[in-house]
Amino acid sequence: MAVKIALPKGRLLRKTAALLQKANWRLDEYHSSMGFYRPKSARFPDLLIRVFHEKDIPIQIAMGNYDLGICGLDWVEELLVKYPSSDVVKVKDLIYGKGSLYAAASMPQDLRQNGTPLRIASEYPNLAEAFALKQRMSRFSVFPVWGAAEAYPPENADMVLLSAGSAADIAGYGIKPFDRVLDFSTFLIANRPRWESKKLDKIAASIFDVLSEAAKSTAEKKDALSSPLPPRIKAKGVKTDTVRLVLPDGHQQQQTVELLNKAGIKIEDYPSSTGNRRPRIGIDGVAVKVIRPQDMPLQVANGNFDLAVTGRDWLADHLAQFPSSPVKEILDLKLRRVRLVAVVSRELPIDDPGDLLRFSAGRGEPFRLASEYVNIADKYARENHLGHYRVIPTWGATEAFLPDDADLLIENTETGRTIARHNLKIIETLFESTACLIGSAGSVTDAKKSRIIESIVSRLQKAVGTN
Amino acid sequence: MKIQRCKGMRDMSPQAMAVFRRMVGTCRDTFVKWGYREVRTPTIEYMHLFTSAGTLTPGMLGKVYSFLDWDGWSGERVVLRPDGTIPVARLYAENMQGLARLFYTMNMFTFESGEGNRERWQCGAELIGAGSAVADAELMALSMEIVKKLGLRGVELRLSHAGLIKALLSRLKLTDEEQHRMFDSILDGDTTLLAKASRKSPELADLLLPLLSRKGQTADFLRKQRALLCRSIPEIRAPLDDFLNTVAVLDNLGMKYQINIASGAGFEYYTGMIFQLFTGKEKIGGGGRYDALIDAMGGGDVPASGLAIYLDRLMDRIKKGNVMSPAAQRILVKASSGISVGVAFKVADALRQGGCIAEIDLDGREADWTLEVKSTGTMTLFNRAKKQKTAVGSVDAVLKLVGGKSGG
């Protein structure tokens, strides 16, 4: 059987490509930014290569879908801390892509408080939970976020666990690191049984041979950290009659700003060239923050924000996880129209959802659904009566999972072209998603606040109406 | 496709359940006779019930089944109960005061790798509101009575004292975190960390290491060392005296025990006496004093201690003969062809009233006793062993015939 390796896209791509070039792999398309999900190596023509989001790689190795993988040690530890018996071997430190995970807070505070739960925002929810347990926090909640954890303190989280090159980088966000939880770099990892069967030696050796010994600096990292348990200072809260609005980062910013302009709402420094996540808005009594749209419904449910501009897809995913959540759609902003679709490989004898049950019942292995929308995927599997199934969480580039590493995807698509290009077919449209304004039902009791919210909604409504 | 049971979980067959029920019955009868009253707490609790400082070690918390409930958008998790004592302490703090003797039969959930049991059953008792040596001795005597009633021989009672361990550790000048870690490792039965730390102060090492690492110290050894120990480590006086007081009550009751200060117990909430029951190398139960727990649950400064009997570990050790009571006679009731089933049901009901197990025939098989019913006054009783056929005219006559053979 051909050896399979999972390579990272994103921040590690350039250095990984350079390493493999030095190892004379002669990859045809790993350097490019488009369509590189299935590169080929001229040196190892039988090697099956796929490109994934870094976060997905340890899971793929643990599941045995891939024999080898290259990714940051942080994601390996995020898996192992929760599932210590996972079949993942850390084979070799490749030394590049170094960083550390820091615990940081806006105001240093006593983490062993009693009473209200201490809120931790992190892209690493498992490591965050392990950290909280180790610190013996009596009560805590973990907000798993897709990104922008640094934007949460102090109003929306008491501390964050986030990765950075050094403590100084974090200080740049205006928060204080107080503990370095993990030092990481890029690792070659392997599936345990495959590694022990020793069939991966040749490929691993090609990488080991070109690792420069000199690069192995063992210098102790020197970081200025605040003391772990400094005296507690009460965080300055936002005034209770302020309306807290949250806007999306990333590629939705331009459309959002156009809509705000059309509604006659001025906003400064959004999108921000300096990474400012607290732009100023031209309405009195409104505070704005910028976070990932994926994370908004949960934050609105928690009462961290009153209004959010996000996608109906993320609201639906939140409601699939928490059916009694108070979050609801207030206004359809009619931007960024996509369809949420169920997708399978063209090779499969499945043409509509009715075929799924027959197909999944007829085989011994569990039916695998891969999606960024884990809760929608889980609900989809339940509602289609797929008996024995697994949901594989992904962080993008989901098309690369079919047909080998998953049987079905729940994906969003604008035109369906990417899906067609990957030799996939849509078997069902779950719903249409656009950007929408969401809020929490019955959460606002303050009269002044309700008036401001009503005025924002009606201004946006008029702007949408003239679209 | 055949669906298998979940990894780490076990089924209990009718035979296993009979043993299980009998064990629980023995525990229950004993608890009730000592004045304990039964309680049950929910399977799901908030995680912070167990994370509150000083209740479970981080090692144990790392194995808890935790998840977000369907309304868990706050990010706070709930757990499948990993321990019985903490929920009962919460129940007490919520609803009770004064002296309470409580017991329970509940299942606990913690992750074990491989084929280890992830669901474990316990019978436990909590004695809340009493802080005396007599209360400690009551729980030990109660545990020993249960294992004796279950027919277990050679059960060893091993004693330690959490307060004593903590007082000894306080002399090592450790940070809070180190002290926690060391206490946890000692509770897990590992003294290597301790040996390493005590190298820093040889005069302490001379005192601590023999105390903590040597097994089977006698009470006399502790009594003789008392003056010397208290001079070097003044904090040791209170826990040591507490320990010796309990031991004196046990001596008074004629109970046999072993002292083993550094013996594994694994519960961080213990503050005083710790005891464990062993048969051979297997721990089958234990308990201890947890005077800070009720306060941590918001129930005020109330002393408390408890015990638990590990049912899963006992199941394999208990011989069926020790636990099986002579079962009621089992009779298969068949309606003769052409006879209304109503008659057979009526006869079966009368047999059950008379103390028998009456099964209605469904598949025509044979049984030790089979009763063919033509009418309530016309029946034939077959005895398979003796190949005997007897015509009987009433249910009373059947009961007499069957009852005469009981115990066979």
PDB file of N, CA and C in Angstrom, chain B residues 32-100:
ATOM      1  N   VAL B  32     -28.306  -0.124  57.041  1.00  0.00           N
ATOM      2  CA  VAL B  32     -29.584   0.210  57.682  1.00  0.00           C
ATOM      3  C   VAL B  32     -29.536  -0.134  59.168  1.00  0.00           C
ATOM      4  N   LYS B  33     -28.955  -1.289  59.484  1.00  0.00           N
ATOM      5  CA  LYS B  33     -28.906  -1.691  60.884  1.00  0.00           C
ATOM      6  C   LYS B  33     -28.008  -0.788  61.723  1.00  0.00           C
ATOM      7  N   TRP B  34     -27.041  -0.151  61.077  1.00  0.00           N
ATOM      8  CA  TRP B  34     -26.179   0.788  61.820  1.00  0.00           C
ATOM      9  C   TRP B  34     -26.788   2.189  61.851  1.00  0.00           C
ATOM     10  N   GLY B  35     -27.981   2.344  61.271  1.00  0.00           N
ATOM     11  CA  GLY B  35     -28.679   3.627  61.364  1.00  0.00           C
ATOM     12  C   GLY B  35     -28.486   4.551  60.178  1.00  0.00           C
ATOM     13  N   TYR B  36     -27.966   4.000  59.054  1.00  0.00           N
ATOM     14  CA  TYR B  36     -27.750   4.844  57.865  1.00  0.00           C
ATOM     15  C   TYR B  36     -29.007   4.860  57.001  1.00  0.00           C
ATOM     16  N   ARG B  37     -29.239   5.975  56.310  1.00  0.00           N
ATOM     17  CA  ARG B  37     -30.399   6.100  55.444  1.00  0.00           C
ATOM     18  C   ARG B  37     -29.952   6.303  54.001  1.00  0.00           C
ATOM     19  N   GLU B  38     -30.729   5.701  53.071  1.00  0.00           N
ATOM     20  CA  GLU B  38     -30.272   5.674  51.678  1.00  0.00           C
ATOM     21  C   GLU B  38     -30.573   6.977  50.937  1.00  0.00           C
ATOM     22  N   VAL B  39     -29.603   7.402  50.101  1.00  0.00           N
ATOM     23  CA  VAL B  39     -29.801   8.555  49.221  1.00  0.00           C
ATOM     24  C   VAL B  39     -29.316   8.199  47.817  1.00  0.00           C
ATOM     25  N   ARG B  40     -29.689   8.998  46.854  1.00  0.00           N
ATOM     26  CA  ARG B  40     -29.134   8.851  45.502  1.00  0.00           C
ATOM     27  C   ARG B  40     -28.986  10.242  44.895  1.00  0.00           C
ATOM     28  N   THR B  41     -27.860  10.487  44.242  1.00  0.00           N
ATOM     29  CA  THR B  41     -27.639  11.799  43.610  1.00  0.00           C
ATOM     30  C   THR B  41     -27.634  11.599  42.094  1.00  0.00           C
ATOM     31  N   PRO B  42     -27.802  12.681  41.324  1.00  0.00           N
ATOM     32  CA  PRO B  42     -27.904  12.524  39.863  1.00  0.00           C
ATOM     33  C   PRO B  42     -26.600  12.052  39.215  1.00  0.00           C
ATOM     34  N   THR B  43     -26.753  11.437  38.041  1.00  0.00           N
ATOM     35  CA  THR B  43     -25.592  10.957  37.281  1.00  0.00           C
ATOM     36  C   THR B  43     -24.791  12.137  36.731  1.00  0.00           C
ATOM     37  N   ILE B  44     -25.470  13.209  36.366  1.00  0.00           N
ATOM     38  CA  ILE B  44     -24.791  14.377  35.784  1.00  0.00           C
ATOM     39  C   ILE B  44     -24.728  15.500  36.819  1.00  0.00           C
ATOM     40  N   GLU B  45     -23.544  16.058  36.970  1.00  0.00           N
ATOM     41  CA  GLU B  45     -23.348  17.186  37.891  1.00  0.00           C
ATOM     42  C   GLU B  45     -22.526  18.245  37.157  1.00  0.00           C
ATOM     43  N   TYR B  46     -22.508  19.467  37.694  1.00  0.00           N
ATOM     44  CA  TYR B  46     -21.624  20.482  37.130  1.00  0.00           C
ATOM     45  C   TYR B  46     -20.179  20.089  37.390  1.00  0.00           C
ATOM     46  N   MET B  47     -19.332  20.375  36.424  1.00  0.00           N
ATOM     47  CA  MET B  47     -17.922  20.044  36.590  1.00  0.00           C
ATOM     48  C   MET B  47     -17.321  20.797  37.779  1.00  0.00           C
ATOM     49  N   HIS B  48     -17.770  22.012  38.027  1.00  0.00           N
ATOM     50  CA  HIS B  48     -17.111  22.790  39.082  1.00  0.00           C
ATOM     51  C   HIS B  48     -17.390  22.243  40.471  1.00  0.00           C
ATOM     52  N   LEU B  49     -18.382  21.350  40.577  1.00  0.00           N
ATOM     53  CA  LEU B  49     -18.555  20.658  41.858  1.00  0.00           C
ATOM     54  C   LEU B  49     -17.283  19.876  42.190  1.00  0.00           C
ATOM     55  N   PHE B  50     -16.654  19.334  41.150  1.00  0.00           N
ATOM     56  CA  PHE B  50     -15.478  18.485  41.368  1.00  0.00           C
ATOM     57  C   PHE B  50     -14.150  19.227  41.214  1.00  0.00           C
ATOM     58  N   THR B  51     -14.172  20.405  40.560  1.00  0.00           N
ATOM     59  CA  THR B  51     -12.905  21.116  40.361  1.00  0.00           C
ATOM     60  C   THR B  51     -12.560  22.008  41.549  1.00  0.00           C
ATOM     61  N   SER B  52     -13.558  22.325  42.385  1.00  0.00           N
ATOM     62  CA  SER B  52     -13.285  23.197  43.515  1.00  0.00           C
ATOM     63  C   SER B  52     -12.059  22.678  44.248  1.00  0.00           C
ATOM     64  N   ALA B  53     -11.151  23.572  44.542  1.00  0.00           N
ATOM     65  CA  ALA B  53      -9.838  23.186  45.066  1.00  0.00           C
ATOM     66  C   ALA B  53      -9.956  22.168  46.202  1.00  0.00           C
ATOM     67  N   GLY B  54      -9.075  21.206  46.180  1.00  0.00           N
ATOM     68  CA  GLY B  54      -9.024  20.251  47.274  1.00  0.00           C
ATOM     69  C   GLY B  54     -10.085  19.170  47.227  1.00  0.00           C
ATOM     70  N   THR B  55     -10.665  18.889  46.065  1.00  0.00           N
ATOM     71  CA  THR B  55     -11.618  17.783  46.050  1.00  0.00           C
ATOM     72  C   THR B  55     -11.107  16.577  45.265  1.00  0.00           C
ATOM     73  N   LEU B  56     -10.720  16.787  44.020  1.00  0.00           N
ATOM     74  CA  LEU B  56     -10.140  15.674  43.263  1.00  0.00           C
ATOM     75  C   LEU B  56      -8.800  16.117  42.695  1.00  0.00           C
ATOM     76  N   THR B  57      -7.868  15.192  42.555  1.00  0.00           N
ATOM     77  CA  THR B  57      -6.556  15.555  42.012  1.00  0.00           C
ATOM     78  C   THR B  57      -6.682  15.874  40.518  1.00  0.00           C
ATOM     79  N   PRO B  58      -5.815  16.761  39.989  1.00  0.00           N
ATOM     80  CA  PRO B  58      -5.869  17.060  38.556  1.00  0.00           C
ATOM     81  C   PRO B  58      -5.748  15.789  37.713  1.00  0.00           C
ATOM     82  N   GLY B  59      -4.981  14.818  38.203  1.00  0.00           N
ATOM     83  CA  GLY B  59      -4.860  13.547  37.488  1.00  0.00           C
ATOM     84  C   GLY B  59      -6.211  12.875  37.315  1.00  0.00           C
ATOM     85  N   MET B  60      -7.004  12.861  38.372  1.00  0.00           N
ATOM     86  CA  MET B  60      -8.335  12.254  38.286  1.00  0.00           C
ATOM     87  C   MET B  60      -9.267  13.095  37.422  1.00  0.00           C
ATOM     88  N   LEU B  61      -9.160  14.425  37.563  1.00  0.00           N
ATOM     89  CA  LEU B  61     -10.032  15.298  36.774  1.00  0.00           C
ATOM     90  C   LEU B  61      -9.770  15.149  35.278  1.00  0.00           C
ATOM     91  N   GLY B  62      -8.517  14.815  34.940  1.00  0.00           N
ATOM     92  CA  GLY B  62      -8.180  14.605  33.535  1.00  0.00           C
ATOM     93  C   GLY B  62      -8.832  13.377  32.943  1.00  0.00           C
ATOM     94  N   LYS B  63      -9.432  12.527  33.781  1.00  0.00           N
ATOM     95  CA  LYS B  63     -10.075  11.310  33.281  1.00  0.00           C
ATOM     96  C   LYS B  63     -11.597  11.367  33.391  1.00  0.00           C
ATOM     97  N   VAL B  64     -12.088  12.527  33.771  1.00  0.00           N
ATOM     98  CA  VAL B  64     -13.532  12.651  33.958  1.00  0.00           C
ATOM     99  C   VAL B  64     -14.222  12.791  32.606  1.00  0.00           C
ATOM    100  N   TYR B  65     -15.403  12.197  32.458  1.00  0.00           N
ATOM    101  CA  TYR B  65     -16.193  12.392  31.255  1.00  0.00           C
ATOM    102  C   TYR B  65     -16.914  13.714  31.355  1.00  0.00           C
ATOM    103  N   SER B  66     -16.433  14.707  30.624  1.00  0.00           N
ATOM    104  CA  SER B  66     -17.079  16.009  30.701  1.00  0.00           C
ATOM    105  C   SER B  66     -17.557  16.407  29.321  1.00  0.00           C
ATOM    106  N   PHE B  67     -18.624  17.157  29.280  1.00  0.00           N
ATOM    107  CA  PHE B  67     -19.155  17.610  27.993  1.00  0.00           C
ATOM    108  C   PHE B  67     -20.016  18.855  28.193  1.00  0.00           C
ATOM    109  N   LEU B  68     -20.339  19.508  27.087  1.00  0.00           N
ATOM    110  CA  LEU B  68     -21.234  20.660  27.130  1.00  0.00           C
ATOM    111  C   LEU B  68     -22.657  20.134  27.031  1.00  0.00           C
ATOM    112  N   ASP B  69     -23.512  20.542  27.942  1.00  0.00           N
ATOM    113  CA  ASP B  69     -24.906  20.124  27.884  1.00  0.00           C
ATOM    114  C   ASP B  69     -25.572  20.798  26.684  1.00  0.00           C
ATOM    115  N   TRP B  70     -26.801  20.395  26.371  1.00  0.00           N
ATOM    116  CA  TRP B  70     -27.501  20.984  25.216  1.00  0.00           C
ATOM    117  C   TRP B  70     -27.784  22.472  25.426  1.00  0.00           C
ATOM    118  N   ASP B  71     -27.696  22.935  26.675  1.00  0.00           N
ATOM    119  CA  ASP B  71     -27.820  24.383  26.886  1.00  0.00           C
ATOM    120  C   ASP B  71     -26.518  24.943  27.476  1.00  0.00           C
ATOM    121  N   GLY B  72     -25.397  24.335  27.108  1.00  0.00           N
ATOM    122  CA  GLY B  72     -24.116  24.693  27.724  1.00  0.00           C
ATOM    123  C   GLY B  72     -23.357  25.774  26.989  1.00  0.00           C
ATOM    124  N   TRP B  73     -24.063  26.762  26.412  1.00  0.00           N
ATOM    125  CA  TRP B  73     -23.348  27.786  25.646  1.00  0.00           C
ATOM    126  C   TRP B  73     -22.463  28.664  26.506  1.00  0.00           C
ATOM    127  N   SER B  74     -22.614  28.607  27.819  1.00  0.00           N
ATOM    128  CA  SER B  74     -21.719  29.400  28.665  1.00  0.00           C
ATOM    129  C   SER B  74     -20.303  28.823  28.633  1.00  0.00           C
ATOM    130  N   GLY B  75     -20.137  27.605  28.125  1.00  0.00           N
ATOM    131  CA  GLY B  75     -18.814  26.995  28.077  1.00  0.00           C
ATOM    132  C   GLY B  75     -18.475  26.228  29.343  1.00  0.00           C
ATOM    133  N   GLU B  76     -19.357  26.271  30.333  1.00  0.00           N
ATOM    134  CA  GLU B  76     -19.128  25.477  31.547  1.00  0.00           C
ATOM    135  C   GLU B  76     -19.593  24.058  31.282  1.00  0.00           C
ATOM    136  N   ARG B  77     -18.786  23.098  31.732  1.00  0.00           N
ATOM    137  CA  ARG B  77     -19.085  21.723  31.399  1.00  0.00           C
ATOM    138  C   ARG B  77     -19.851  21.013  32.495  1.00  0.00           C
ATOM    139  N   VAL B  78     -20.517  19.943  32.106  1.00  0.00           N
ATOM    140  CA  VAL B  78     -21.095  19.022  33.088  1.00  0.00           C
ATOM    141  C   VAL B  78     -20.329  17.707  32.975  1.00  0.00           C
ATOM    142  N   VAL B  79     -20.430  16.879  34.002  1.00  0.00           N
ATOM    143  CA  VAL B  79     -19.669  15.627  33.994  1.00  0.00           C
ATOM    144  C   VAL B  79     -20.566  14.462  34.385  1.00  0.00           C
ATOM    145  N   LEU B  80     -20.154  13.275  33.972  1.00  0.00           N
ATOM    146  CA  LEU B  80     -20.736  12.065  34.537  1.00  0.00           C
ATOM    147  C   LEU B  80     -20.047  11.870  35.884  1.00  0.00           C
ATOM    148  N   ARG B  81     -20.821  11.720  36.932  1.00  0.00           N
ATOM    149  CA  ARG B  81     -20.288  11.619  38.290  1.00  0.00           C
ATOM    150  C   ARG B  81     -19.040  10.721  38.394  1.00  0.00           C
ATOM    151  N   PRO B  82     -17.870  11.291  38.762  1.00  0.00           N
ATOM    152  CA  PRO B  82     -16.660  10.474  38.892  1.00  0.00           C
ATOM    153  C   PRO B  82     -16.440   9.955  40.313  1.00  0.00           C
ATOM    154  N   ASP B  83     -17.274  10.395  41.256  1.00  0.00           N
ATOM    155  CA  ASP B  83     -17.016  10.126  42.660  1.00  0.00           C
ATOM    156  C   ASP B  83     -18.351  10.212  43.391  1.00  0.00           C
ATOM    157  N   GLY B  84     -18.511   9.450  44.462  1.00  0.00           N
ATOM    158  CA  GLY B  84     -19.783   9.444  45.182  1.00  0.00           C
ATOM    159  C   GLY B  84     -19.844  10.396  46.359  1.00  0.00           C
ATOM    160  N   THR B  85     -18.706  10.594  46.997  1.00  0.00           N
ATOM    161  CA  THR B  85     -18.696  11.372  48.239  1.00  0.00           C
ATOM    162  C   THR B  85     -19.014  12.847  48.007  1.00  0.00           C
ATOM    163  N   ILE B  86     -18.417  13.422  46.954  1.00  0.00           N
ATOM    164  CA  ILE B  86     -18.585  14.861  46.718  1.00  0.00           C
ATOM    165  C   ILE B  86     -20.060  15.216  46.459  1.00  0.00           C
ATOM    166  N   PRO B  87     -20.769  14.454  45.590  1.00  0.00           N
ATOM    167  CA  PRO B  87     -22.198  14.769  45.414  1.00  0.00           C
ATOM    168  C   PRO B  87     -23.013  14.607  46.706  1.00  0.00           C
ATOM    169  N   VAL B  88     -22.683  13.597  47.509  1.00  0.00           N
ATOM    170  CA  VAL B  88     -23.432  13.424  48.753  1.00  0.00           C
ATOM    171  C   VAL B  88     -23.147  14.598  49.702  1.00  0.00           C
ATOM    172  N   ALA B  89     -21.897  15.080  49.699  1.00  0.00           N
ATOM    173  CA  ALA B  89     -21.569  16.255  50.509  1.00  0.00           C
ATOM    174  C   ALA B  89     -22.372  17.460  50.024  1.00  0.00           C
ATOM    175  N   ARG B  90     -22.522  17.575  48.696  1.00  0.00           N
ATOM    176  CA  ARG B  90     -23.322  18.669  48.133  1.00  0.00           C
ATOM    177  C   ARG B  90     -24.785  18.534  48.565  1.00  0.00           C
ATOM    178  N   LEU B  91     -25.296  17.298  48.487  1.00  0.00           N
ATOM    179  CA  LEU B  91     -26.683  17.034  48.896  1.00  0.00           C
ATOM    180  C   LEU B  91     -26.897  17.426  50.358  1.00  0.00           C
ATOM    181  N   TYR B  92     -25.939  17.049  51.199  1.00  0.00           N
ATOM    182  CA  TYR B  92     -26.030  17.401  52.623  1.00  0.00           C
ATOM    183  C   TYR B  92     -26.027  18.921  52.782  1.00  0.00           C
ATOM    184  N   ALA B  93     -25.070  19.583  52.112  1.00  0.00           N
ATOM    185  CA  ALA B  93     -24.951  21.036  52.253  1.00  0.00           C
ATOM    186  C   ALA B  93     -26.220  21.741  51.775  1.00  0.00           C
ATOM    187  N   GLU B  94     -26.880  21.157  50.780  1.00  0.00           N
ATOM    188  CA  GLU B  94     -28.085  21.777  50.232  1.00  0.00           C
ATOM    189  C   GLU B  94     -29.300  21.585  51.127  1.00  0.00           C
ATOM    190  N   ASN B  95     -29.422  20.427  51.765  1.00  0.00           N
ATOM    191  CA  ASN B  95     -30.696  20.070  52.398  1.00  0.00           C
ATOM    192  C   ASN B  95     -30.649  19.698  53.867  1.00  0.00           C
ATOM    193  N   MET B  96     -29.479  19.459  54.438  1.00  0.00           N
ATOM    194  CA  MET B  96     -29.450  18.841  55.769  1.00  0.00           C
ATOM    195  C   MET B  96     -28.574  19.607  56.733  1.00  0.00           C
ATOM    196  N   GLN B  97     -28.737  19.269  57.996  1.00  0.00           N
ATOM    197  CA  GLN B  97     -27.788  19.759  59.000  1.00  0.00           C
ATOM    198  C   GLN B  97     -27.704  18.774  60.152  1.00  0.00           C
ATOM    199  N   GLY B  98     -26.751  19.019  61.061  1.00  0.00           N
ATOM    200  CA  GLY B  98     -26.574  18.125  62.202  1.00  0.00           C
ATOM    201  C   GLY B  98     -25.976  16.800  61.772  1.00  0.00           C
ATOM    202  N   LEU B  99     -26.171  15.780  62.620  1.00  0.00           N
ATOM    203  CA  LEU B  99     -25.587  14.469  62.331  1.00  0.00           C
ATOM    204  C   LEU B  99     -26.405  13.748  61.263  1.00  0.00           C
ATOM    205  N   ALA B 100     -25.745  13.259  60.233  1.00  0.00           N
ATOM    206  CA  ALA B 100     -26.458  12.496  59.204  1.00  0.00           C
ATOM    207  C   ALA B 100     -25.650  11.260  58.861  1.00  0.00           C
TER     208      ALA B 100
END
